Coordinates of C-alpha atoms and ligand atoms in Angstrom, one line a residue:
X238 CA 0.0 0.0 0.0
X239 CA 2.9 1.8 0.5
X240 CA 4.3 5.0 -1.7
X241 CA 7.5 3.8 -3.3
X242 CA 9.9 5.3 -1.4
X243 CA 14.0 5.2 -0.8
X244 CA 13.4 6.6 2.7
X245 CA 13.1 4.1 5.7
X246 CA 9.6 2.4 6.3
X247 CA 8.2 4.9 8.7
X248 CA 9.5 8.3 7.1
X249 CA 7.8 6.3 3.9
X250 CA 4.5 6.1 6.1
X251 CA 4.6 10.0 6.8
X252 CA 4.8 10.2 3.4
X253 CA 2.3 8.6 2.6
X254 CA -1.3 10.1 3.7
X255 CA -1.9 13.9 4.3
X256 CA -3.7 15.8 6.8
X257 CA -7.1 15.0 5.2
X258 CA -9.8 14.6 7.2
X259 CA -13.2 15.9 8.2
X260 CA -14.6 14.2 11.0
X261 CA -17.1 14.5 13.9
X262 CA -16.2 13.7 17.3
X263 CA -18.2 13.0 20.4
X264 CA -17.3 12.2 24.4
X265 CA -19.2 11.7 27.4
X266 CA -18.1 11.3 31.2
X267 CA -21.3 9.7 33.5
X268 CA -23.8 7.4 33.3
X269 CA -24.4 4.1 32.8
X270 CA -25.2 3.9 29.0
X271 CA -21.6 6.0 27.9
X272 CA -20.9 3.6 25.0
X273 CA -25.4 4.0 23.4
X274 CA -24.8 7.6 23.6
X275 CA -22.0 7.9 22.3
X276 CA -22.7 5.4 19.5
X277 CA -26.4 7.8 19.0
X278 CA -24.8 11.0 18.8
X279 CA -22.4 9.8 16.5
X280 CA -25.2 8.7 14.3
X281 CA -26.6 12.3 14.2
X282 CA -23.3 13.2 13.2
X283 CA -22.8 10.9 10.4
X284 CA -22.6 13.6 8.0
X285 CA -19.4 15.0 9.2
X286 CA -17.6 11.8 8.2
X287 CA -19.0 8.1 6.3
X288 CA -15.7 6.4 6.0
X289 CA -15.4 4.5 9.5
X290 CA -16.0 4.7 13.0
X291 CA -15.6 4.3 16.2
X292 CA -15.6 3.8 20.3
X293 CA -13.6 3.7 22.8
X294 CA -15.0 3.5 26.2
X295 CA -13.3 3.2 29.7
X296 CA -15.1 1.1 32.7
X297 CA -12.9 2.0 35.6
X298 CA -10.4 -1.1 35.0
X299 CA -10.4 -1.4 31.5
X300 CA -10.6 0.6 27.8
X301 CA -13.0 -1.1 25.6
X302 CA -12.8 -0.5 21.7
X303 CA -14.3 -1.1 18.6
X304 CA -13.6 0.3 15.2
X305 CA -14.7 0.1 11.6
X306 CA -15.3 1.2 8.3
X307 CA -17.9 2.3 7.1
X308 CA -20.8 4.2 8.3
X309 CA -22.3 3.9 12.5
X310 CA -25.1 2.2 11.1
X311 CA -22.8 -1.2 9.9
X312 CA -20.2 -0.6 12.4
X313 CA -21.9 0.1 16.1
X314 CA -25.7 -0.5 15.7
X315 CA -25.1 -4.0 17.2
X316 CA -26.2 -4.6 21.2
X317 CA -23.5 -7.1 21.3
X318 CA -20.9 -4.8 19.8
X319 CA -22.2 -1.8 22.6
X320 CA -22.2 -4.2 25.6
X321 CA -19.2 -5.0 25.1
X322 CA -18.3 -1.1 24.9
X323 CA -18.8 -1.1 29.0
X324 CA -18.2 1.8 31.0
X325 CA -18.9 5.3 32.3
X326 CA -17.2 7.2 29.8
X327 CA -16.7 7.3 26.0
X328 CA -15.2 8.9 23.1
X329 CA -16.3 8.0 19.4
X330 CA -15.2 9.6 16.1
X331 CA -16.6 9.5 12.5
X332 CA -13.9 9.9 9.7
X333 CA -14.3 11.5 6.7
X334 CA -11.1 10.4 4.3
X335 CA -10.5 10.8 1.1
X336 CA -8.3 7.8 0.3
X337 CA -9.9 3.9 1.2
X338 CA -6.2 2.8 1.8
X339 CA -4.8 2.6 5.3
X340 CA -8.3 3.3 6.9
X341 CA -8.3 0.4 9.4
X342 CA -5.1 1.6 10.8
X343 CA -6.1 5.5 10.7
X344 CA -9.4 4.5 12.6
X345 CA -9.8 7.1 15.1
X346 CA -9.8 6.9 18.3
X347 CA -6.6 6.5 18.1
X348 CA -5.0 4.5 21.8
X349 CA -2.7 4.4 23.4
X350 CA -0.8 3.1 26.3
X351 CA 1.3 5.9 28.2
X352 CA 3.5 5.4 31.4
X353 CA 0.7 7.0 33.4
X354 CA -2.1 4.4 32.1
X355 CA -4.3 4.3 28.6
X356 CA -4.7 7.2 26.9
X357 CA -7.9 7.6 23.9
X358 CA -8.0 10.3 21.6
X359 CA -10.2 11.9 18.4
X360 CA -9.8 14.5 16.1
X361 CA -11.3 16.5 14.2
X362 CA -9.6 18.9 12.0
X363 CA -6.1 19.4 10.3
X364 CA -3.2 20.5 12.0
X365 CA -0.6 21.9 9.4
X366 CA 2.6 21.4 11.1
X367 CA 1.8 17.7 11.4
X368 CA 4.8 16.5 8.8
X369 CA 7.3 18.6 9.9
X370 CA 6.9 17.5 13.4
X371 CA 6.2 14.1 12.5
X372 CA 9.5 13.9 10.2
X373 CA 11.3 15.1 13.8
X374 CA 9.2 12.7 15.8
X375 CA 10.8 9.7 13.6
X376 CA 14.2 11.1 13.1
X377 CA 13.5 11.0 17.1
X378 CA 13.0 7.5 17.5
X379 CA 9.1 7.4 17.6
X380 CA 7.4 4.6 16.0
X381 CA 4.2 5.6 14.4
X382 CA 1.5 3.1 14.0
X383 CA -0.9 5.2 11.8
X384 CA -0.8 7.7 9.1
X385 CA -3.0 10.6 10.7
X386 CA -2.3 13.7 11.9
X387 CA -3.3 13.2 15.7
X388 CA -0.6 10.4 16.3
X389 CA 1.8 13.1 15.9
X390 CA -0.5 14.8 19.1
X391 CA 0.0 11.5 21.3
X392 CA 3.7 10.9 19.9
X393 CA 4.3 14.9 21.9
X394 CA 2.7 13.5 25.0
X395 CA 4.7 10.8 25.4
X396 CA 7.9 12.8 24.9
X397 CA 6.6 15.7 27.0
X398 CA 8.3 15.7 30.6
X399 CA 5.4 17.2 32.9
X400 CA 4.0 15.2 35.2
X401 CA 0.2 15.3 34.5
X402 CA -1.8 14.5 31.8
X403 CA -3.6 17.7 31.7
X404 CA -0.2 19.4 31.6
X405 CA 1.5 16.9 28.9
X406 CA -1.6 17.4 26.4
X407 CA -1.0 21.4 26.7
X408 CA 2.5 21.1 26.3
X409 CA 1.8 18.9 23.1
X410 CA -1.0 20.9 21.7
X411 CA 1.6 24.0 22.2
X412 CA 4.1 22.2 19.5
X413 CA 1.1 21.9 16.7
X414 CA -0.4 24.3 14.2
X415 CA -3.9 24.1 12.4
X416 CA -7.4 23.1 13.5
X417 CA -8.5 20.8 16.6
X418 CA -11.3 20.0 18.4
X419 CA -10.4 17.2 20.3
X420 CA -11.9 14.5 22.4
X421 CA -9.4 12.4 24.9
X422 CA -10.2 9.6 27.6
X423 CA -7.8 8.9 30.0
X424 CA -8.6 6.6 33.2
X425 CA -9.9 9.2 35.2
X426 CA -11.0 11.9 32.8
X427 CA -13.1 12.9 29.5
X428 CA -10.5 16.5 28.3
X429 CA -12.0 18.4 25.1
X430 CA -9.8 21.0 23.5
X431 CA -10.3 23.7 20.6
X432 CA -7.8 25.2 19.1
X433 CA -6.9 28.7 19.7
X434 CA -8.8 30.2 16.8
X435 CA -12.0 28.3 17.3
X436 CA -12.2 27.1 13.4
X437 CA -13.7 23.5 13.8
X438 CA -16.8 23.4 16.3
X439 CA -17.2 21.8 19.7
X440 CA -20.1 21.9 22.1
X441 CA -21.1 21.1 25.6
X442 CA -23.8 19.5 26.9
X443 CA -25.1 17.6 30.4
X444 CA -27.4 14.2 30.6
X445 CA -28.5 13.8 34.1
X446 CA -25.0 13.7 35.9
X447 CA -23.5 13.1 32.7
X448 CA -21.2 15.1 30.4
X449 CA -21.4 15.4 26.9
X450 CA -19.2 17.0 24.5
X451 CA -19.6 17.1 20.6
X452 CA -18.6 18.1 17.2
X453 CA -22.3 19.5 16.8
X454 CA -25.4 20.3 19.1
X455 CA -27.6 18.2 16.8
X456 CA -25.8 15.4 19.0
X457 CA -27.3 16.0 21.9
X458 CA -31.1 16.0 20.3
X459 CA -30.7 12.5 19.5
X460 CA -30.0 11.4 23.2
X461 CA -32.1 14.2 24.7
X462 CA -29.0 15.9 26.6
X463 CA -29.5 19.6 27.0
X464 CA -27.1 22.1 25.3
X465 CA -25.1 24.0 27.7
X466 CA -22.5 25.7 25.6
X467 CA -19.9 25.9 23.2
X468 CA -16.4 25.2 24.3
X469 CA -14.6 28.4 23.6
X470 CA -12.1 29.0 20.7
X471 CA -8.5 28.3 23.2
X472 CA -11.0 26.4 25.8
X473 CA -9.6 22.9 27.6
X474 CA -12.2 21.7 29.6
X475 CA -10.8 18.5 32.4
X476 CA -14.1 16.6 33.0
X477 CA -14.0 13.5 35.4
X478 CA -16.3 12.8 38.8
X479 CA -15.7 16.6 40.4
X480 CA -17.5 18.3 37.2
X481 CA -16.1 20.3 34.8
X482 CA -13.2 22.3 34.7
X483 CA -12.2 25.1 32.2
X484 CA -8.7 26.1 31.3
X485 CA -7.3 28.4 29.1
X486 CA -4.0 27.6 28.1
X487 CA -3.0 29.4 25.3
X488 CA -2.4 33.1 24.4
X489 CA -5.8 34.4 23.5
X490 CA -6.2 35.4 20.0
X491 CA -9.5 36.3 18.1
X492 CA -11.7 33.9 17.2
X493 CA -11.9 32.5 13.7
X494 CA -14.6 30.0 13.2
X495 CA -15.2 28.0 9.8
X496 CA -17.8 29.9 8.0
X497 CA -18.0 26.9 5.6
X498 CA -19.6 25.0 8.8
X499 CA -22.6 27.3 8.6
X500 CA -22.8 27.1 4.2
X501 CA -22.5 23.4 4.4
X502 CA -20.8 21.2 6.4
X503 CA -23.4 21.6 9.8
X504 CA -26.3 20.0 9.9
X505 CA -29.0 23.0 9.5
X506 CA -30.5 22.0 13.0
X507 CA -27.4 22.3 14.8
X508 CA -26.7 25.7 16.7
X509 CA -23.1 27.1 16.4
X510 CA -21.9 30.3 18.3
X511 CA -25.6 31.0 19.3
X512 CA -26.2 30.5 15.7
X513 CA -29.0 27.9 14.1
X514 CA -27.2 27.0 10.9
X515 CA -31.0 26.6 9.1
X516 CA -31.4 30.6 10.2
X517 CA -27.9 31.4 8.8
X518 CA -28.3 29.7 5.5
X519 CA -32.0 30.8 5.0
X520 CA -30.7 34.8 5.9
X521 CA -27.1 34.1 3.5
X522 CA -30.1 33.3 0.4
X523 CA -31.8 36.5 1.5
X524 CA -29.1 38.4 1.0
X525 CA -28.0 36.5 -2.0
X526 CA -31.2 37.7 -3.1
X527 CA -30.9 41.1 -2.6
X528 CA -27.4 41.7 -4.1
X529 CA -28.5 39.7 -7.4
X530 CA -32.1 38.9 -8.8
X531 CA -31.8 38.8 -12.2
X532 CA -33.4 42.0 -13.6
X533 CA -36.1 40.6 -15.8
X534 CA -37.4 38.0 -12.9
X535 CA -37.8 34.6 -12.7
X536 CA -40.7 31.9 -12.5
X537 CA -39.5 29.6 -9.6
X538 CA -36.8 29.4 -7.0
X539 CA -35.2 25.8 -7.0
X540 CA -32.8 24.0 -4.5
X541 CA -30.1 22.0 -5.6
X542 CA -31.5 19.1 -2.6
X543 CA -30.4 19.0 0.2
X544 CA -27.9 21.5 1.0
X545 CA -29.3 24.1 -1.2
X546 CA -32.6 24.3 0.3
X547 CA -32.2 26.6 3.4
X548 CA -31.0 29.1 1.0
X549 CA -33.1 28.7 -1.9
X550 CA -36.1 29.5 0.9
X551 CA -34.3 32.6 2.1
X552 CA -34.0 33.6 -1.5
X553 CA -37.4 33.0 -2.5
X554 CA -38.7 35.1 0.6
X555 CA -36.4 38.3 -0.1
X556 CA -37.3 37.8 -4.1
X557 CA -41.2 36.7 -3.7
X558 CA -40.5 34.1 -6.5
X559 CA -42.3 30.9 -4.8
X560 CA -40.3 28.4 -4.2
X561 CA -40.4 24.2 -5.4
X562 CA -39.0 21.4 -5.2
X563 CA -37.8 21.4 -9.2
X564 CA -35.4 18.6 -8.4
X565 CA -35.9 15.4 -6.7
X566 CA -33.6 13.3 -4.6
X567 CA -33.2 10.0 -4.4
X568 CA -32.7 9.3 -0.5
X569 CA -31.5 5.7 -1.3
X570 CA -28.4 5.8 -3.1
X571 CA -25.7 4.5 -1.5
X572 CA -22.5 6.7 -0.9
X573 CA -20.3 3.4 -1.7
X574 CA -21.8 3.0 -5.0
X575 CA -21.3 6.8 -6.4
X576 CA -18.2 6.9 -5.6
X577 CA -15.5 4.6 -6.4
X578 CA -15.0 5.6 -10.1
X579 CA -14.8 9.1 -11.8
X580 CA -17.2 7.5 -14.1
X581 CA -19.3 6.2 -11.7
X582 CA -19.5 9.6 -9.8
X583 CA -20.5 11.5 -12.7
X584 CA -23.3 8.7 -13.2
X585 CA -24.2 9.4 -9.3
X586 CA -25.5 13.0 -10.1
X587 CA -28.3 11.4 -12.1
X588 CA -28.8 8.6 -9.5
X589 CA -28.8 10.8 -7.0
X590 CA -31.4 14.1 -8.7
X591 CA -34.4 13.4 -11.3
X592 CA -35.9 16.9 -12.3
X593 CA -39.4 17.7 -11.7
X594 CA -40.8 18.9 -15.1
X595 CA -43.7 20.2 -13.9
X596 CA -41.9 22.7 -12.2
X597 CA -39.4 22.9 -14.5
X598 CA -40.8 23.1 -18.1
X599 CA -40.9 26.4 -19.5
X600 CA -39.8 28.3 -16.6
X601 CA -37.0 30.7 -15.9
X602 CA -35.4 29.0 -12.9
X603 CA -33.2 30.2 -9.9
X604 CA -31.2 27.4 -9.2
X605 CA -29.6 27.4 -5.8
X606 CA -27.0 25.8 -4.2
X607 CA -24.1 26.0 -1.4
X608 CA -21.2 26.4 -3.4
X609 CA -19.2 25.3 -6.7
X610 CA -16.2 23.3 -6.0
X611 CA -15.3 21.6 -9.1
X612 CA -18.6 22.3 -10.9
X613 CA -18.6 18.8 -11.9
X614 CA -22.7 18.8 -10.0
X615 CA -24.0 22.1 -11.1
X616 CA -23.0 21.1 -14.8
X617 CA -24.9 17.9 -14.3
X618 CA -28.3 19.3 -12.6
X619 CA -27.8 22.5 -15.2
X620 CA -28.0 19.5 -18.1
X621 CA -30.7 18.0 -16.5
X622 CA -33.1 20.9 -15.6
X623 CA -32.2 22.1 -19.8
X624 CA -33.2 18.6 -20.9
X625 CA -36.7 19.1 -18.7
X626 CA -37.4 22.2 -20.6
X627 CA -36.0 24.8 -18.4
X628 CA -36.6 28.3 -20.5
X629 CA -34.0 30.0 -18.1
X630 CA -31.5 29.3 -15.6
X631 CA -29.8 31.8 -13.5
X632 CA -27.7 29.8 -10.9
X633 CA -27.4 32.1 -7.6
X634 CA -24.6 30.2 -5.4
X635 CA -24.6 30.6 -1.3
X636 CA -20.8 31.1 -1.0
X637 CA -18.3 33.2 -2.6
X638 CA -16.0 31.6 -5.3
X639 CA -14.3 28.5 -3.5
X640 CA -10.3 29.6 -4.9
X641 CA -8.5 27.9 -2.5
X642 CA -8.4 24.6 -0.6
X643 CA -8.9 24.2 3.0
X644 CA -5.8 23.1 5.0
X645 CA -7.8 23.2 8.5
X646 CA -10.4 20.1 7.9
X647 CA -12.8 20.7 4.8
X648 CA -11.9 18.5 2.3
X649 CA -11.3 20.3 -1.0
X650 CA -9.6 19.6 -4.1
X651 CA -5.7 21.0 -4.7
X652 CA -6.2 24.8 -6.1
X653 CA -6.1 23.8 -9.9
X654 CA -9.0 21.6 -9.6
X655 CA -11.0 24.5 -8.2
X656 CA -12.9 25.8 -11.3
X657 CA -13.1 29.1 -9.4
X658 CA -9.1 29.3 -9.5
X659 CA -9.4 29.3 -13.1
X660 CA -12.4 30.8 -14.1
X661 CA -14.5 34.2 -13.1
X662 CA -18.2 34.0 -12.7
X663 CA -19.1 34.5 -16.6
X664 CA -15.9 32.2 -17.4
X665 CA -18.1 29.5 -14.5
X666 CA -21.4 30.2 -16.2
X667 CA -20.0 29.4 -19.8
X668 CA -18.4 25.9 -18.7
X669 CA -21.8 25.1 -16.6
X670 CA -23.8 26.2 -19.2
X671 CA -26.4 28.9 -17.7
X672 CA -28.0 31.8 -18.1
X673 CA -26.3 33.6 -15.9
X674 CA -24.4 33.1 -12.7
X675 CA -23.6 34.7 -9.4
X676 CA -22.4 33.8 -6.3
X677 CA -23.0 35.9 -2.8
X678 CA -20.1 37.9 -2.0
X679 CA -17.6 38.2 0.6
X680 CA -19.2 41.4 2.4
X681 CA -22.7 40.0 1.8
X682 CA -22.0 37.1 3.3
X683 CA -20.4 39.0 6.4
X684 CA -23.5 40.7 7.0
X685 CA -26.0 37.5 6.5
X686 CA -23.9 36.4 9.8
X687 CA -24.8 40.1 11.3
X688 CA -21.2 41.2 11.3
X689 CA -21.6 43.7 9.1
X690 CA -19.1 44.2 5.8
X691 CA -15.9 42.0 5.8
X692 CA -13.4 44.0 8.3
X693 CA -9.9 42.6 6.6
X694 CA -8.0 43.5 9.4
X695 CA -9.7 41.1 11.8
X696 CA -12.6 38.8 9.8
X697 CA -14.7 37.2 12.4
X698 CA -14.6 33.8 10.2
X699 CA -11.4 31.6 9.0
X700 CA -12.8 32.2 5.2
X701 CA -9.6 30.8 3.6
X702 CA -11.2 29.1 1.1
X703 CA -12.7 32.2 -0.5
X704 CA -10.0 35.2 0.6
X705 CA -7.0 32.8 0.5
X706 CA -6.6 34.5 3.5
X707 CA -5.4 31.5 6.0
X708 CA -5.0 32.9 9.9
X709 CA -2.8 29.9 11.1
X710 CA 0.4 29.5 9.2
X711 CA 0.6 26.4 6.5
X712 CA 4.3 25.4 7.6
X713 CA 3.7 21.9 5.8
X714 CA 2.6 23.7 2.2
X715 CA 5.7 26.3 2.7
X716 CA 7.9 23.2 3.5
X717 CA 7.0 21.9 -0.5
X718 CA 4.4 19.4 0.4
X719 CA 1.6 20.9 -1.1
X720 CA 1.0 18.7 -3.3
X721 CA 0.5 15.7 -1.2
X722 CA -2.7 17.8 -0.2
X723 CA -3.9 16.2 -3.2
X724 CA -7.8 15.4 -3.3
X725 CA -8.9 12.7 -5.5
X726 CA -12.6 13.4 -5.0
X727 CA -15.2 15.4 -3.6
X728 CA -17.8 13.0 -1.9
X729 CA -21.2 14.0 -1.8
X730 CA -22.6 14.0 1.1
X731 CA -25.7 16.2 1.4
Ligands
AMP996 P1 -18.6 20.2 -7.4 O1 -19.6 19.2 -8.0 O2 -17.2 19.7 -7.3 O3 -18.7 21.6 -7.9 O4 -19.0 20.3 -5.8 C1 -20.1 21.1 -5.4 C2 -21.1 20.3 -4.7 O5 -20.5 19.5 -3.7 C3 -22.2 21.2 -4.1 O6 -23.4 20.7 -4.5 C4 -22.0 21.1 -2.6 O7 -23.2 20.9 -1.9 C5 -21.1 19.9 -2.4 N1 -19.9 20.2 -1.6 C6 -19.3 21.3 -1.3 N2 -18.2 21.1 -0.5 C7 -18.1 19.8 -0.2 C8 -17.3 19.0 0.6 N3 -16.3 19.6 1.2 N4 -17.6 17.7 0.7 C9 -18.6 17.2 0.0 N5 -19.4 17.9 -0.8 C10 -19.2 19.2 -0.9

């Protein structure tokens, strides 16, 4: 499986698989059903990651685990499998990879056993040092056992000299760059961190005497846990059978949360910052709206299903155009099956949408979606609403130009796959074949989040992907290993 490589075996493993994952994460310290919760919440956060998952629980004398690929359905909907998850306490993880090679070994959470007694941790997010400290870790002597990112987090910890665990995580989270929201387990402790800027989400909650800690607040739902609060951008919260306890470790900086979560990536029930991510989307369309309605009208607003929908029923609000369902999804095809082949994925557009030609047939349409990425979709559903007798299409988009690929957790292709790298808008609407094209921009965007215009000297968001503006440093890109950042393909997931 292994890159050819004249370097020894484990500098070939570093080598070998990038910081590329988008994940959800989930923990919980009390109660006596740890492992069901944690395998429930990480079933409302299957869309964050369908590649595998897993558990590991602790019950006071031992760690239980179980991983898997594939989805939380296949892997941990099994009473065997979660009584044998015993315990108090838990930590799962849902992986979102790009590549199917190496994924039993990168199946997070990742274990392991430390002088001071087991140690489980999860991830989500990139960090963008993670090479160049891994590269020193193995010069070093470490022996890595997976190809992800967070090893390099427990390889620090087991070199750091401070006594306590608490103190050995800060002194290894001081060493890395990029974006974290972790989940950790030790024998007498649940710990979540963020990362200094805040860019990947993490939220508390409470069960009874429980506590509950996870990627999105849409978690908590499922089990019926109440939302108490978001862990704060810089926030380590130490959770075992004296409560919870909040530490702020690092050097406060302002916060910089993915704006992406709130376009896409979030489910639209979760709440982010105070934020409901349907409200956000459904206020970004108004304003998409209201910076560009075609002049001469339109006959129907239309979602590209499902992520375009929140927007598409701002837009139609702000524009009065009433809004349909023009395109219909198929709930039932399987993410396995569209994806394996370039062929096959540009088949799964067609399994995946049928237009409604009612709605469609000679009507001048405002098709909405999230955002363009390779505009390998929109050119699919812009063929398909054309060959249902569209008389129009004017694609409005819910996200600036996506120029740049995210280093910090969002899987996106390498820049020159990026149609809007190459392209402008007109250049887009050519090669996609519409009417006309726009997508919201970056100070309209700012103000559907009630910030106002963009202020460039301090942006409330991490935005990278449309600015190129990246607010933590990419050491491994400026080290010449950008291109191992390579993304084979952009799986569909709403
Ligand atoms: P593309 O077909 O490459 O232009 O991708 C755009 C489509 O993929 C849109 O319909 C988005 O809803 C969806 N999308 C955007 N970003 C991502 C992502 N990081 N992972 C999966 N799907 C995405």
């Amino acid at each position: 499986m292994l890159a050819p490589s004249d370097k020894p075996g484990l500098v070939t493993l570093l080598e070998e698989e990038g910081p590329r994952e988008e994940c959800a994460v989930f923990g919980i310290y009390g109660g006596s059903e740890a492992s069901a919760h944690t395998a429930l919440g990480l079933h409302a956060l299957q869309h964050r990651g369908q590649e595998a998952t897993g558990i590991v629980s602790f019950d006071g004398k031992r760690f239980n685990a179980q991983r898997g690929v594939g989805e939380v359905g296949a892997v941990l909907n099994n009473e065997e499998v979660i009584k044998r998850l015993t315990g108090y306490a838990a930590i799962g993880h849902n992986r979102y990879a790009t590549t199917g090679e190496g994924a039993v070994h990168n199946i997070q959470p990742l274990f392991a056993e430390f002088a001071f007694g087991g140690f489980a941790i999860a991830h989500n997010g990139n960090l963008t040092n993670a090479r160049a400290l891994r590269r020193r870790l193995v010069e070093g002597g470490s022996l890595f056992q997976s190809t992800t990112d967070t090893e390099v987090i427990v390889h620090l910890i087991a070199r750091s000299v401070r006594s306590t665990l608490v103190d050995r995580l800060i002194d290894a989270l001081h060493h890395v760059e990029g974006a974290y929201s972790l989940v950790a387990l030790s024998q007498k402790k649940l710990i979540g961190v963020r990362d200094p800027l805040g860019i990947r989400p993490l939220v508390l909650g409470k069960l009874g005497d429980a506590h509950i800690l996870a990627s999105e607040t849409c978690a908590f739902d499922i089990i019926g846990a109440e939302f108490v609060r978001d862990v704060a951008p810089g926030e380590l919260l130490v959770i075992d059978e004296s409560g919870v306890q909040s530490l702020f470790p690092f050097a406060k900086q302002p916060s910089r949360f993915c704006v992406f979560e709130y376009i896409y990536f979030a489910r639209p029930d979760s709440v982010m910052e105070g934020r409901g991510v349907y409200g956000a989307r459904k206020r970004i369309g108004e304003v998409l709206a209201a910076e560009s309605h075609p002049e001469n009208g339109a006959d129907v607003v239309v979602p590209v299903p499902d992520s375009g929908v929140p927007a598409a029923i701002g837009y139609a609000a702000a524009s009065g155009v009433p809004f349909e369902y023009g395109i219909i999804r198929n709930h039932y095809v399987g993410r396995t099956f569209i994806e394996p082949t370039a062929q096959i994925r540009h088949l799964g557009v067609k399994l995946k949408h049928n237009p409604n030609r009612s709605i469609v047939a000679g009507k001048r349409i405002i098709l909405v979606d999230d955002s363009i990425v390779r505009g390998t979709t929109s050119r699919k559903i812009v063929e398909m609403m054309r060959s249902a007798g569209a008389k129009e299409i004017h694609m409005r988009i819910s996200s600036p130009p996506t120029a740049n690929p995210c280093y910090y957790g969002i899987d996106t292709p390498e820049r020159d796959e990026l149609i809007a790298s190459r392209l402008d808008p007109a250049g887009i609407a050519k090669e996609i074949g519409v009417d006309s094209l726009a997508f919201i921009s970056i100070d309209g965007l700012y103000e559907a989040m009630g910030k106002g215009n963009r202020d460039n000297a301090a942006p409330a968001f991490c935005d990278a992907c449309f600015t190129g503006d990246y607010p933590v440093r990419l050491t491994d890109r400026d080290d010449g290993n950008a291109g191992k950042h390579d993304r084979k393909s952009i799986q569909q997931v709403d």
